[in-house]
mmCIF file of N, CA, C and O in Angstrom:
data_model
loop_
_atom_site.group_PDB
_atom_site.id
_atom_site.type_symbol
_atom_site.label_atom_id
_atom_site.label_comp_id
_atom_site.label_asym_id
_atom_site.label_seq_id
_atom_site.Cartn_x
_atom_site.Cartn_y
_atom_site.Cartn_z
ATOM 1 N N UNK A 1067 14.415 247.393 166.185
ATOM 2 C CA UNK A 1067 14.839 246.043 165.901
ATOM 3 C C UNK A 1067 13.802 245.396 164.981
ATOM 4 O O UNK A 1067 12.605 245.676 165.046
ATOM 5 N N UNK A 1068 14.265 244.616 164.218
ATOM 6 C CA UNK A 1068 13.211 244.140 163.090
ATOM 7 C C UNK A 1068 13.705 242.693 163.449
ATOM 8 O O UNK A 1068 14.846 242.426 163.825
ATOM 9 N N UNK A 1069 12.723 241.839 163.285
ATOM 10 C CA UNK A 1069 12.684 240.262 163.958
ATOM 11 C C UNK A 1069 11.870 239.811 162.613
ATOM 12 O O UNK A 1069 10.717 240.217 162.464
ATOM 13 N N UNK A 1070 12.401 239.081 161.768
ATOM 14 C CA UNK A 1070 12.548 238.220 160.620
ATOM 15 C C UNK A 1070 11.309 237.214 161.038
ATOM 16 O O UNK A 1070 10.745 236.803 160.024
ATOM 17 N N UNK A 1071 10.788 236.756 162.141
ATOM 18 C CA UNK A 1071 10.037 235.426 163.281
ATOM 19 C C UNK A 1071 8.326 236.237 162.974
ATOM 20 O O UNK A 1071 7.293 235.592 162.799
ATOM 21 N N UNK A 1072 8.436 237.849 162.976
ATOM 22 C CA UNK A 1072 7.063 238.664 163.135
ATOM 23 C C UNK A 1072 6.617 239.050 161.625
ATOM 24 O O UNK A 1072 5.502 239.458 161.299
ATOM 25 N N UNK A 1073 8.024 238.776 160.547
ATOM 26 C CA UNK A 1073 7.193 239.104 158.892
ATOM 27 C C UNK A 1073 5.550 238.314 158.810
ATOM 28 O O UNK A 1073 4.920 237.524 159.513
ATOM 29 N N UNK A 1074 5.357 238.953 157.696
ATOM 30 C CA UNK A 1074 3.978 238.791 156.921
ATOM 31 C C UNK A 1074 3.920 237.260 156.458
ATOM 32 O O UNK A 1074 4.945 236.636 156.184
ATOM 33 N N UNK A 1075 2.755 236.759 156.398
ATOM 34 C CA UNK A 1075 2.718 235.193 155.544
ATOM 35 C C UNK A 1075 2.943 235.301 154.305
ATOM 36 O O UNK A 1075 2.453 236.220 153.649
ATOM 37 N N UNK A 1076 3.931 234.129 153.646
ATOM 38 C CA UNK A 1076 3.936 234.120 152.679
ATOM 39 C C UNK A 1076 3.326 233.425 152.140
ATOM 40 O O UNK A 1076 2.969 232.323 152.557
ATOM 41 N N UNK A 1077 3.019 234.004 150.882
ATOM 42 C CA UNK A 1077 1.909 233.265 149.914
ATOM 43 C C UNK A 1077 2.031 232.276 148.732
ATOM 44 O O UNK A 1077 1.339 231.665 147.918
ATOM 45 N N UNK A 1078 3.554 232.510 149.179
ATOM 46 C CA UNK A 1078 4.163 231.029 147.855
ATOM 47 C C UNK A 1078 3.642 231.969 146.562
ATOM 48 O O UNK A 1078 3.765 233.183 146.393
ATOM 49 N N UNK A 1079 2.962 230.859 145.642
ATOM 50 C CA UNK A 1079 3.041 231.384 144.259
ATOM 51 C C UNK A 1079 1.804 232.404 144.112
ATOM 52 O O UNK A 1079 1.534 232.794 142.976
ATOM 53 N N UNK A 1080 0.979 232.891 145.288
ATOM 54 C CA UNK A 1080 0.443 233.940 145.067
ATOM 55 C C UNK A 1080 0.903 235.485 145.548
ATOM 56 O O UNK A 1080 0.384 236.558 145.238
ATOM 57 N N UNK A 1081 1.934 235.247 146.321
ATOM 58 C CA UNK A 1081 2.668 236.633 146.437
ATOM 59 C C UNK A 1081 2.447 237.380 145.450
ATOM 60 O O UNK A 1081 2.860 237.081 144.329
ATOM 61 N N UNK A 1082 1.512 238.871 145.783
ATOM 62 C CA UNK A 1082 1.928 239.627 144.890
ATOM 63 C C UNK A 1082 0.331 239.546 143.649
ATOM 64 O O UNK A 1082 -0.146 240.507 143.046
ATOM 65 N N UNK A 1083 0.023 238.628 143.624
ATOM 66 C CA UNK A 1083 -1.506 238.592 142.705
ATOM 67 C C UNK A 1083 -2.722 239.206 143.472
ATOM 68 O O UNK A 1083 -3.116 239.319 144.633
ATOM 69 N N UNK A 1084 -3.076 239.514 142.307
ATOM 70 C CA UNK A 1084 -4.683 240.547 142.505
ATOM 71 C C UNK A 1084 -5.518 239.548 143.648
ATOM 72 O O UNK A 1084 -5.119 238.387 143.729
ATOM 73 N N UNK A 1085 -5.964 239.715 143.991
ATOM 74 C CA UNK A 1085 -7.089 239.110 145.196
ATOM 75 C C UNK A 1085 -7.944 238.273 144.002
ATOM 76 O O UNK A 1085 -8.115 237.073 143.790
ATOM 77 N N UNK A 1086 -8.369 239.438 143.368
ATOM 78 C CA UNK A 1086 -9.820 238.619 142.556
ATOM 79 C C UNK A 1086 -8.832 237.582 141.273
ATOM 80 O O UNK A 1086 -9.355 236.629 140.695
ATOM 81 N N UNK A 1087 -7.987 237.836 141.132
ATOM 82 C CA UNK A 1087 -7.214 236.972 140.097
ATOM 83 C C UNK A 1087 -7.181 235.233 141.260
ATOM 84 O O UNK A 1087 -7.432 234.141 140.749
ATOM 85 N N UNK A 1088 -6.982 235.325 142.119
ATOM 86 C CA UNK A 1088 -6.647 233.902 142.906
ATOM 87 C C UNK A 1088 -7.976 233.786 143.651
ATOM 88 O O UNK A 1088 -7.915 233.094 144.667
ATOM 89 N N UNK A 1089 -9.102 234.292 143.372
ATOM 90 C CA UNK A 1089 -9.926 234.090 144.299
ATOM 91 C C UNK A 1089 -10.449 232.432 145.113
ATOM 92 O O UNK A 1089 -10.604 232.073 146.280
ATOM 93 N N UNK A 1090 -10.576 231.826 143.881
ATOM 94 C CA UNK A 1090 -10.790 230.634 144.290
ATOM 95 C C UNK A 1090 -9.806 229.298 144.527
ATOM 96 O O UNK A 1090 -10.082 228.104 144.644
ATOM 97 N N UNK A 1091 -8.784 229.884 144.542
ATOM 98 C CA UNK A 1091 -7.530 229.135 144.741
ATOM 99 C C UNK A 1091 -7.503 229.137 146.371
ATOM 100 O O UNK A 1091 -7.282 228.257 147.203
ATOM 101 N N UNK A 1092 -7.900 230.833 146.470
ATOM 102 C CA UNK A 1092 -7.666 231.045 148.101
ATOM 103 C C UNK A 1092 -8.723 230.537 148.773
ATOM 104 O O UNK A 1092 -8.396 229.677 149.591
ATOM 105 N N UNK A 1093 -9.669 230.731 148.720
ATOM 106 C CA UNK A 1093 -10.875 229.856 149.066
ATOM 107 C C UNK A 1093 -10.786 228.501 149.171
ATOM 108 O O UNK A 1093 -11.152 228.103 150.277
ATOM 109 N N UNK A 1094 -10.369 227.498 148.286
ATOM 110 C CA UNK A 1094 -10.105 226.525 148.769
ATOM 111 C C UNK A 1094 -9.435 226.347 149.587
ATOM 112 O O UNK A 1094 -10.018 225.827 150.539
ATOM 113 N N UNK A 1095 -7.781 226.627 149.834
ATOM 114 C CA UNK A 1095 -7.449 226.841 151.143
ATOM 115 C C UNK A 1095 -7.945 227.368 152.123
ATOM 116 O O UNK A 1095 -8.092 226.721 153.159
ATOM 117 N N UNK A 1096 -8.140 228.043 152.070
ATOM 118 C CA UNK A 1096 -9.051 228.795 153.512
ATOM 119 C C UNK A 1096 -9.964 228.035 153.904
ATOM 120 O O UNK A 1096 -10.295 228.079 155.089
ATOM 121 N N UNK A 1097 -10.602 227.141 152.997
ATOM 122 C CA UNK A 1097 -11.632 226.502 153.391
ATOM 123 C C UNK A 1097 -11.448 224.832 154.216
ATOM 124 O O UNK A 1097 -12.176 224.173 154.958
ATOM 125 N N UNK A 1098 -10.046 224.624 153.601
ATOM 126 C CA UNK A 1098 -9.073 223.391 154.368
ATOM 127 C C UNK A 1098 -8.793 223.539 155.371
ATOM 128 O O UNK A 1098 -8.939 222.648 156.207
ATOM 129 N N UNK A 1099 -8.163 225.015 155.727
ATOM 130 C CA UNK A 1099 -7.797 225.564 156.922
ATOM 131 C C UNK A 1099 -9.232 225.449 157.894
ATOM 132 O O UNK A 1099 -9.144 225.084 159.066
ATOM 133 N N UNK A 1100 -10.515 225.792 157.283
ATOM 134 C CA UNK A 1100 -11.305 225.410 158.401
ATOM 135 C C UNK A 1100 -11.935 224.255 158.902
ATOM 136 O O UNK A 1100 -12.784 224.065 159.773
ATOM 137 N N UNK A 1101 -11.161 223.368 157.956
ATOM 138 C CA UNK A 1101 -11.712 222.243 158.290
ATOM 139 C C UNK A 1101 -10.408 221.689 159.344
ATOM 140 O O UNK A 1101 -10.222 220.472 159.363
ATOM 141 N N UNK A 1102 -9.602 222.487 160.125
ATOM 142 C CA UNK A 1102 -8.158 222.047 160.880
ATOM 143 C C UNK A 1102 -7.416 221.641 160.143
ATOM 144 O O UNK A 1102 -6.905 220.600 160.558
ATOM 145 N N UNK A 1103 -6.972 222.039 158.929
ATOM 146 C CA UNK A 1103 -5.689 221.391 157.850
ATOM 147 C C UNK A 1103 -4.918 222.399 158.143
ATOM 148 O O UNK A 1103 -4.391 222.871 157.136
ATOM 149 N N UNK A 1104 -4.526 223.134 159.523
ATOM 150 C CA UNK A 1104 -3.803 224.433 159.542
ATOM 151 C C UNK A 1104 -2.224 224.329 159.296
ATOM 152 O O UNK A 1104 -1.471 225.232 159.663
ATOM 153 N N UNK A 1105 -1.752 223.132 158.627
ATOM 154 C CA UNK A 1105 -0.665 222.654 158.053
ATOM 155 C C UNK A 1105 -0.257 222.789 156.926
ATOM 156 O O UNK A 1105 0.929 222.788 156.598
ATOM 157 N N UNK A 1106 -1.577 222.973 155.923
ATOM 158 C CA UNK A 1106 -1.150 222.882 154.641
ATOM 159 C C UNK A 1106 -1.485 224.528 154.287
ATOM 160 O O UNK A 1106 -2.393 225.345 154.435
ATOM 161 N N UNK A 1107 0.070 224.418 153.643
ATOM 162 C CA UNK A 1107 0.989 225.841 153.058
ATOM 163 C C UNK A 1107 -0.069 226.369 151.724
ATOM 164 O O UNK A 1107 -0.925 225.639 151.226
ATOM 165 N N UNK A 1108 0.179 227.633 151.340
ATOM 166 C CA UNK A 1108 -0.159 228.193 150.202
ATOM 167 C C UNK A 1108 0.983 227.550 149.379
ATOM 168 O O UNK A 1108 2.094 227.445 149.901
ATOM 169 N N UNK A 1109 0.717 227.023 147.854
ATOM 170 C CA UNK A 1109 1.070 226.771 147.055
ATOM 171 C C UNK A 1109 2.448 227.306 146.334
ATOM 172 O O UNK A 1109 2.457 228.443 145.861
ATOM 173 N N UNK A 1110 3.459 226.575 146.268
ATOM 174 C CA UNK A 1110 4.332 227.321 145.112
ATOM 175 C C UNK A 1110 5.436 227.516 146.845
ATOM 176 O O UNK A 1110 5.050 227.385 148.006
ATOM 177 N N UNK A 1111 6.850 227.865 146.300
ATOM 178 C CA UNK A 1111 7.822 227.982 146.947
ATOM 179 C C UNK A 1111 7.953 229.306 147.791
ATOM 180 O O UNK A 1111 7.491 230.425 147.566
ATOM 181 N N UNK A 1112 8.808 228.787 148.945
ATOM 182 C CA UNK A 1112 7.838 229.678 150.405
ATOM 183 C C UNK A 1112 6.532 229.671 150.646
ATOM 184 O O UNK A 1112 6.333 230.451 151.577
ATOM 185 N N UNK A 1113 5.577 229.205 150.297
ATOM 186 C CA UNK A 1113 4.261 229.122 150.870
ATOM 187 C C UNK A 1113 4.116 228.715 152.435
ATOM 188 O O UNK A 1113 4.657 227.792 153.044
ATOM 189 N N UNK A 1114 3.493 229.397 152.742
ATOM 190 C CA UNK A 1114 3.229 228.650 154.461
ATOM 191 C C UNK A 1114 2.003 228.647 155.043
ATOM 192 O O UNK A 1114 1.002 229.252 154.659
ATOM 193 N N UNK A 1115 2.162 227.726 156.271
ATOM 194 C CA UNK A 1115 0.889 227.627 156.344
ATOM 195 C C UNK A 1115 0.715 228.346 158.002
ATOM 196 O O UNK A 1115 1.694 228.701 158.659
ATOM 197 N N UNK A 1116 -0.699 228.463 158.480
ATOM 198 C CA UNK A 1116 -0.960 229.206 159.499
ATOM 199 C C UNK A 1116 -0.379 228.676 161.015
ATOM 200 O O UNK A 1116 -0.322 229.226 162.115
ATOM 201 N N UNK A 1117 -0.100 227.741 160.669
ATOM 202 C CA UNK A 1117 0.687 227.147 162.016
ATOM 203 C C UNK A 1117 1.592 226.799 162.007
ATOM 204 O O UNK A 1117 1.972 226.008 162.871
ATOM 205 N N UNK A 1118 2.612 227.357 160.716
ATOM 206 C CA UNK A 1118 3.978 227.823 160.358
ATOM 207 C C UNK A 1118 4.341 228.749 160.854
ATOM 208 O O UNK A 1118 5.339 228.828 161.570
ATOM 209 N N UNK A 1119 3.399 229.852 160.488
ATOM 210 C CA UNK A 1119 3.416 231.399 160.726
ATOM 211 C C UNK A 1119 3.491 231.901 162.310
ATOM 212 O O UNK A 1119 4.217 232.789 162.756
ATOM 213 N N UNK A 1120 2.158 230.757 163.316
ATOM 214 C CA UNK A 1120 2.266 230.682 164.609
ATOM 215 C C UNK A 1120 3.530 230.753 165.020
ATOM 216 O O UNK A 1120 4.173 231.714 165.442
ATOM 217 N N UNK A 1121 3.889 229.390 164.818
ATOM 218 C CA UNK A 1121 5.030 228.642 165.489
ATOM 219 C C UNK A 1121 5.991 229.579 165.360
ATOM 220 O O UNK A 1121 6.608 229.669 166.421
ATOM 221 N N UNK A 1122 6.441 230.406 164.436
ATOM 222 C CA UNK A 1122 8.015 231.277 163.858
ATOM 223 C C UNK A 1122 7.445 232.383 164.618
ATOM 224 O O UNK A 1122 8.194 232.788 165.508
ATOM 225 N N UNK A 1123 6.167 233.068 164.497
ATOM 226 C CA UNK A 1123 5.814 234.526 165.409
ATOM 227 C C UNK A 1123 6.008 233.812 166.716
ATOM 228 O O UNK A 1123 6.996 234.217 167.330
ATOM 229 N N UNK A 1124 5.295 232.814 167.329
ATOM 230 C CA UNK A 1124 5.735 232.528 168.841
ATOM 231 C C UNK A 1124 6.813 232.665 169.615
ATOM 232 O O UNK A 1124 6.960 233.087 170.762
ATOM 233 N N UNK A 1125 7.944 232.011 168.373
ATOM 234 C CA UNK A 1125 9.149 231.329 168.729
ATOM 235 C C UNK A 1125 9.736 232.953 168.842
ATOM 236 O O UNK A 1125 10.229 232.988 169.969
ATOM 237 N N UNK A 1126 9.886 234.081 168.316
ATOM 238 C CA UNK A 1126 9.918 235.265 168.120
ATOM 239 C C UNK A 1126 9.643 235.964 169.159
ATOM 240 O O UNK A 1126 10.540 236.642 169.661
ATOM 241 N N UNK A 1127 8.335 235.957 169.718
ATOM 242 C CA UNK A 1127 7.886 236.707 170.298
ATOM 243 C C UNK A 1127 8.505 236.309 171.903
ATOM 244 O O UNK A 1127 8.403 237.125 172.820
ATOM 245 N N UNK A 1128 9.105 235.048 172.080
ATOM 246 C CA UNK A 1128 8.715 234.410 173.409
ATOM 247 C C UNK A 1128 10.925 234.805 173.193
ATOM 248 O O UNK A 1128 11.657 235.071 174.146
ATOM 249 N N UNK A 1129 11.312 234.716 171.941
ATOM 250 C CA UNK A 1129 12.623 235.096 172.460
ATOM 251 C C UNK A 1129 13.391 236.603 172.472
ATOM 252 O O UNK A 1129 14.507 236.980 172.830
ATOM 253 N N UNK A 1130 12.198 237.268 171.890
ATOM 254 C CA UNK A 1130 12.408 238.276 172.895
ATOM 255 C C UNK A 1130 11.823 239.031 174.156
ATOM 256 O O UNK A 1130 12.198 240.045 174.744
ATOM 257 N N UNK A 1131 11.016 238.367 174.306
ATOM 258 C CA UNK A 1131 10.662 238.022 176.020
ATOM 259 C C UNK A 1131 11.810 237.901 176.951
ATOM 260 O O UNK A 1131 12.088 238.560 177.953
ATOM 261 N N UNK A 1132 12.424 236.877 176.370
ATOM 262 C CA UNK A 1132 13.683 236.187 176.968
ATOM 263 C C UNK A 1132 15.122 237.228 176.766
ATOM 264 O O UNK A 1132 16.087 237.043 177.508
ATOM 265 N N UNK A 1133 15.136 237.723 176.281
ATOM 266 C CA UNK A 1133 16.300 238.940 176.063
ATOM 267 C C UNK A 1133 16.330 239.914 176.647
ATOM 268 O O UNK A 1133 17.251 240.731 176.639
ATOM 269 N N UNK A 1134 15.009 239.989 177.428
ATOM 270 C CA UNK A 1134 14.915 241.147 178.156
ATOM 271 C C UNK A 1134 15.477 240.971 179.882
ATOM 272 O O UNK A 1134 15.000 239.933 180.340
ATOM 273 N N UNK A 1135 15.978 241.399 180.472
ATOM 274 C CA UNK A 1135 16.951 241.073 181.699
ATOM 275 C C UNK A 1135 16.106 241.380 182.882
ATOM 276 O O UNK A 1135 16.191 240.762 183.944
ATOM 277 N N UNK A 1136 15.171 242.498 182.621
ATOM 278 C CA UNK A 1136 14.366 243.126 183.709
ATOM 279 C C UNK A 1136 13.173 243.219 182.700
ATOM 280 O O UNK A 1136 13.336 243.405 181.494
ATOM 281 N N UNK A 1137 11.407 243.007 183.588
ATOM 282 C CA UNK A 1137 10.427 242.879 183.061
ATOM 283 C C UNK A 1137 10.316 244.189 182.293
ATOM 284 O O UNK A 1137 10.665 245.142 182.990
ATOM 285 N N UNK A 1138 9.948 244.503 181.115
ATOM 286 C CA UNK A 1138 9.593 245.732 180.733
ATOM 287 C C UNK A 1138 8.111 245.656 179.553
ATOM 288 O O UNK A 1138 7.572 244.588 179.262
ATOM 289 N N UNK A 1139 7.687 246.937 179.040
ATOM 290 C CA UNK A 1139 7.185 246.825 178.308
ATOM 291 C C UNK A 1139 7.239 246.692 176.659
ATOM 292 O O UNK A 1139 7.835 247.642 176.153
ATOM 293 N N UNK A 1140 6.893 246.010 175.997
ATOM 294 C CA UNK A 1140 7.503 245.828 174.592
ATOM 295 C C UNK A 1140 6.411 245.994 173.587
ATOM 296 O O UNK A 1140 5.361 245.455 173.937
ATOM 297 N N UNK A 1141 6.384 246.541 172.537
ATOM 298 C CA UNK A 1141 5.892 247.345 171.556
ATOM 299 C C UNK A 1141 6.164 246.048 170.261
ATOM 300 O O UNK A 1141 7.264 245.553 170.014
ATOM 301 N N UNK A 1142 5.029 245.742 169.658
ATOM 302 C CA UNK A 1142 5.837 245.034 168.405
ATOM 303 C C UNK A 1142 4.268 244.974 167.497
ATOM 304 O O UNK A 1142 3.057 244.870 167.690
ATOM 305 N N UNK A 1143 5.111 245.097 166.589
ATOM 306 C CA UNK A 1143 3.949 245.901 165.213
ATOM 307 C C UNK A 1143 4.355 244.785 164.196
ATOM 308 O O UNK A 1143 5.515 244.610 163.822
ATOM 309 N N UNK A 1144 3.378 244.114 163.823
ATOM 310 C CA UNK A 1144 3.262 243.014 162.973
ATOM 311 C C UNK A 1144 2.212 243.181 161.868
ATOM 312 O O UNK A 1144 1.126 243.723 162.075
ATOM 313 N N UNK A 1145 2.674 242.586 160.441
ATOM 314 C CA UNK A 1145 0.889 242.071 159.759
ATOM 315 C C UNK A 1145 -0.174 241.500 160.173
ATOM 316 O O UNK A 1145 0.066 240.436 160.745
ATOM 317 N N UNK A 1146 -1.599 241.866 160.097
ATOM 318 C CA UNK A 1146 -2.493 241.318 160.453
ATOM 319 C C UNK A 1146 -2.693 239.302 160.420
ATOM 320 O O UNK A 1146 -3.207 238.619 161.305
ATOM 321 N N UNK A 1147 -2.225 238.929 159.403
ATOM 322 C CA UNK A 1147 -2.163 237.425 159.757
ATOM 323 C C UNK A 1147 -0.938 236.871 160.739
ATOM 324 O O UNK A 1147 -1.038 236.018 161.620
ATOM 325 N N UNK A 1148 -0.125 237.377 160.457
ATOM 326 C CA UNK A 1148 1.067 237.043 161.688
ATOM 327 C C UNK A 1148 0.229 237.367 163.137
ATOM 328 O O UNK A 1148 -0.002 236.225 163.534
ATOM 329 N N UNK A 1149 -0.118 237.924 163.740
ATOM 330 C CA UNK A 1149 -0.895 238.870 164.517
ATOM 331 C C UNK A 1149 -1.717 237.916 164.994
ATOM 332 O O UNK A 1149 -1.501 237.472 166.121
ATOM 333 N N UNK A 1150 -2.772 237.447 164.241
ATOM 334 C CA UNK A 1150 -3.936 237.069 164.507
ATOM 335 C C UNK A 1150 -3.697 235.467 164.730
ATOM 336 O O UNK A 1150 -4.374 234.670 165.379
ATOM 337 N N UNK A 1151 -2.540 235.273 163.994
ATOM 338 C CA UNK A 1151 -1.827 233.250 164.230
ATOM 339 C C UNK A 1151 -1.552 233.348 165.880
ATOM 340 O O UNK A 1151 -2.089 232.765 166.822
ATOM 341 N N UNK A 1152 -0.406 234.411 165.809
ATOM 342 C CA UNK A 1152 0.438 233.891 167.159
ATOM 343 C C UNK A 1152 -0.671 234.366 167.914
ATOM 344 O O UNK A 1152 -1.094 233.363 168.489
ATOM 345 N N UNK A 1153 -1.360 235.320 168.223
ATOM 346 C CA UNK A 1153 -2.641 235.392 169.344
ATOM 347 C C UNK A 1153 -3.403 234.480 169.628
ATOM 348 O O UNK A 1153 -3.872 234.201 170.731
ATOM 349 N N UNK A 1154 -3.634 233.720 168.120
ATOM 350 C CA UNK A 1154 -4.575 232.824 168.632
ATOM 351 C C UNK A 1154 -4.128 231.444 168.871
ATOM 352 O O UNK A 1154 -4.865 230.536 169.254
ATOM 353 N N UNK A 1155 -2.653 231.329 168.575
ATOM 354 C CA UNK A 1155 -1.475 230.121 169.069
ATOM 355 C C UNK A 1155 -1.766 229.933 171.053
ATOM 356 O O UNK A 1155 -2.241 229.072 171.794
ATOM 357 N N UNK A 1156 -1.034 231.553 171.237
ATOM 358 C CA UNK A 1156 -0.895 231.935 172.263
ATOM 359 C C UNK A 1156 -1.994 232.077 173.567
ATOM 360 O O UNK A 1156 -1.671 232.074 174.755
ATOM 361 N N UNK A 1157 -3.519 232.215 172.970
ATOM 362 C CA UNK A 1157 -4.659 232.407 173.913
ATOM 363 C C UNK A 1157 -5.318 230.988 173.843
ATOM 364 O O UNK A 1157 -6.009 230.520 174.748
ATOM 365 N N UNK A 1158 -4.980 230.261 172.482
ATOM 366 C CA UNK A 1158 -6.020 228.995 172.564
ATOM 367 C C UNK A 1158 -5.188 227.766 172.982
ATOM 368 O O UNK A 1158 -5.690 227.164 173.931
ATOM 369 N N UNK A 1159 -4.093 227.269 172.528
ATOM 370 C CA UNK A 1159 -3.398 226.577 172.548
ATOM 371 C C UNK A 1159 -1.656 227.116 172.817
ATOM 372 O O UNK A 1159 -0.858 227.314 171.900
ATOM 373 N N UNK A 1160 -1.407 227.250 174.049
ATOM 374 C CA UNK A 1160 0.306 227.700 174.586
ATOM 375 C C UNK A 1160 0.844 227.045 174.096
ATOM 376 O O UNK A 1160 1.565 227.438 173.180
ATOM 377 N N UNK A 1161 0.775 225.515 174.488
ATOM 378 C CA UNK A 1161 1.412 224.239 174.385
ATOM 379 C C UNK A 1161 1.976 223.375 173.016
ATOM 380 O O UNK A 1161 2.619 222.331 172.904
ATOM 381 N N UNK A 1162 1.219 224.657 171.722
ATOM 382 C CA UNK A 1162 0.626 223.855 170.036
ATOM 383 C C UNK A 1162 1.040 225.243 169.551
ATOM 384 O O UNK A 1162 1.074 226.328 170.130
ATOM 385 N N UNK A 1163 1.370 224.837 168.199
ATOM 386 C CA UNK A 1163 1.764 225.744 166.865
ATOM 387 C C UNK A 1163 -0.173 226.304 166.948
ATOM 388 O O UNK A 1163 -0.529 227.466 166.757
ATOM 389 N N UNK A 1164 -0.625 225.754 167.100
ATOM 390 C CA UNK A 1164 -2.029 226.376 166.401
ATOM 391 C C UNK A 1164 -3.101 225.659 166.424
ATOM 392 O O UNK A 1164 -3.204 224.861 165.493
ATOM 393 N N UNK A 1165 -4.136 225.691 167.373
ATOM 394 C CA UNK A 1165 -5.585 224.803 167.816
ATOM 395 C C UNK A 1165 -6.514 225.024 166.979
ATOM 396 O O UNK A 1165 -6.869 226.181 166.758
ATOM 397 N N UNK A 1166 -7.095 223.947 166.343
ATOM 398 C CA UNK A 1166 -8.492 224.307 165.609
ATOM 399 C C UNK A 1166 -9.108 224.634 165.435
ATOM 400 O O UNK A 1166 -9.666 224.847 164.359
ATOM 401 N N UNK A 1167 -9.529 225.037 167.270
ATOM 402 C CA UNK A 1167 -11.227 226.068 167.592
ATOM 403 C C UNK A 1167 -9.642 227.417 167.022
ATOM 404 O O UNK A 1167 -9.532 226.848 165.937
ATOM 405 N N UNK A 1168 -9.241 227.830 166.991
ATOM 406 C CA UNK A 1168 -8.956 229.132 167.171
ATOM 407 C C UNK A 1168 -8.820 229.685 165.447
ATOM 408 O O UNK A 1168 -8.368 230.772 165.084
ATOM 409 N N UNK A 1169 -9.336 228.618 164.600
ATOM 410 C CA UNK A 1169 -9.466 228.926 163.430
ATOM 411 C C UNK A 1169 -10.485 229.869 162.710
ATOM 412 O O UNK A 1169 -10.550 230.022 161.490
ATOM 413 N N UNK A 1170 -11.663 230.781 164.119
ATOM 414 C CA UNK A 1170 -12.445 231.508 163.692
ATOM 415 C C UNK A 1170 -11.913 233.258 163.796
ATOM 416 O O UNK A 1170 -12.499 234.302 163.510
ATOM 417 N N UNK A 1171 -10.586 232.981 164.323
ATOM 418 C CA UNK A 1171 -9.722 233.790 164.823
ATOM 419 C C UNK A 1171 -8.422 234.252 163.518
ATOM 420 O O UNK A 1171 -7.702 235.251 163.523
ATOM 421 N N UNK A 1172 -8.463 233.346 162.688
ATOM 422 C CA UNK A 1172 -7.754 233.301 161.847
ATOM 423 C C UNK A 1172 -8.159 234.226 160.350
ATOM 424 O O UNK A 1172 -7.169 234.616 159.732
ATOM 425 N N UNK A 1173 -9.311 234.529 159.848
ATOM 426 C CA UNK A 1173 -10.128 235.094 159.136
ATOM 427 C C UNK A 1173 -9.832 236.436 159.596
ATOM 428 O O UNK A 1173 -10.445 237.397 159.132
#
């Protein structure tokens, strides 16, 4: 089963560019993000931001939790930033798309 909720972040208008070509584009964000701006999206259409990414892996993860009739074990293989959002949605803040302290978690 493939769940659309566990894709990769998108990067808006850097999808797809060299690392060192956007370097400091990304850096500034990243660097917003640590200041708790975990709202504001990567640039350009579809961009998202890390407590976008939470919230849609959560919402994902918790409904197929819910689909399951009898407790079992479940297997689910994600990108490393999807991964590392909803974990740290999920261990720091249940209640929140995405807690601030858990922004050292995010890197």
């Amino acid at each position: 089963m493939i769940d659309e909720g566990l894709r990769e972040m998108n990067f808006g208008a850097l999808e797809g560019q060299r690392i060192a070509d956007v370097s400091e584009e990304r850096a500034a964000i990243e660097g917003r993000w640590d200041q708790g701006e975990l709202s504001l999206c990567w640039p350009g259409e579809g961009g998202e931001s890390p407590s976008g990414v939470a919230a849609r892996g959560v919402r994902a993860l918790l409904e197929l939790l819910d689909a399951e009739a009898e407790p079992s074990n479940v297997a689910v293989v994600a990108h490393g930033r999807c991964n590392k959002y909803c974990l740290a949605a999920l261990l720091c803040a249940p209640s929140a798309p995405l807690h601030p302290a858990a922004t050292a978690l995010l890197r």
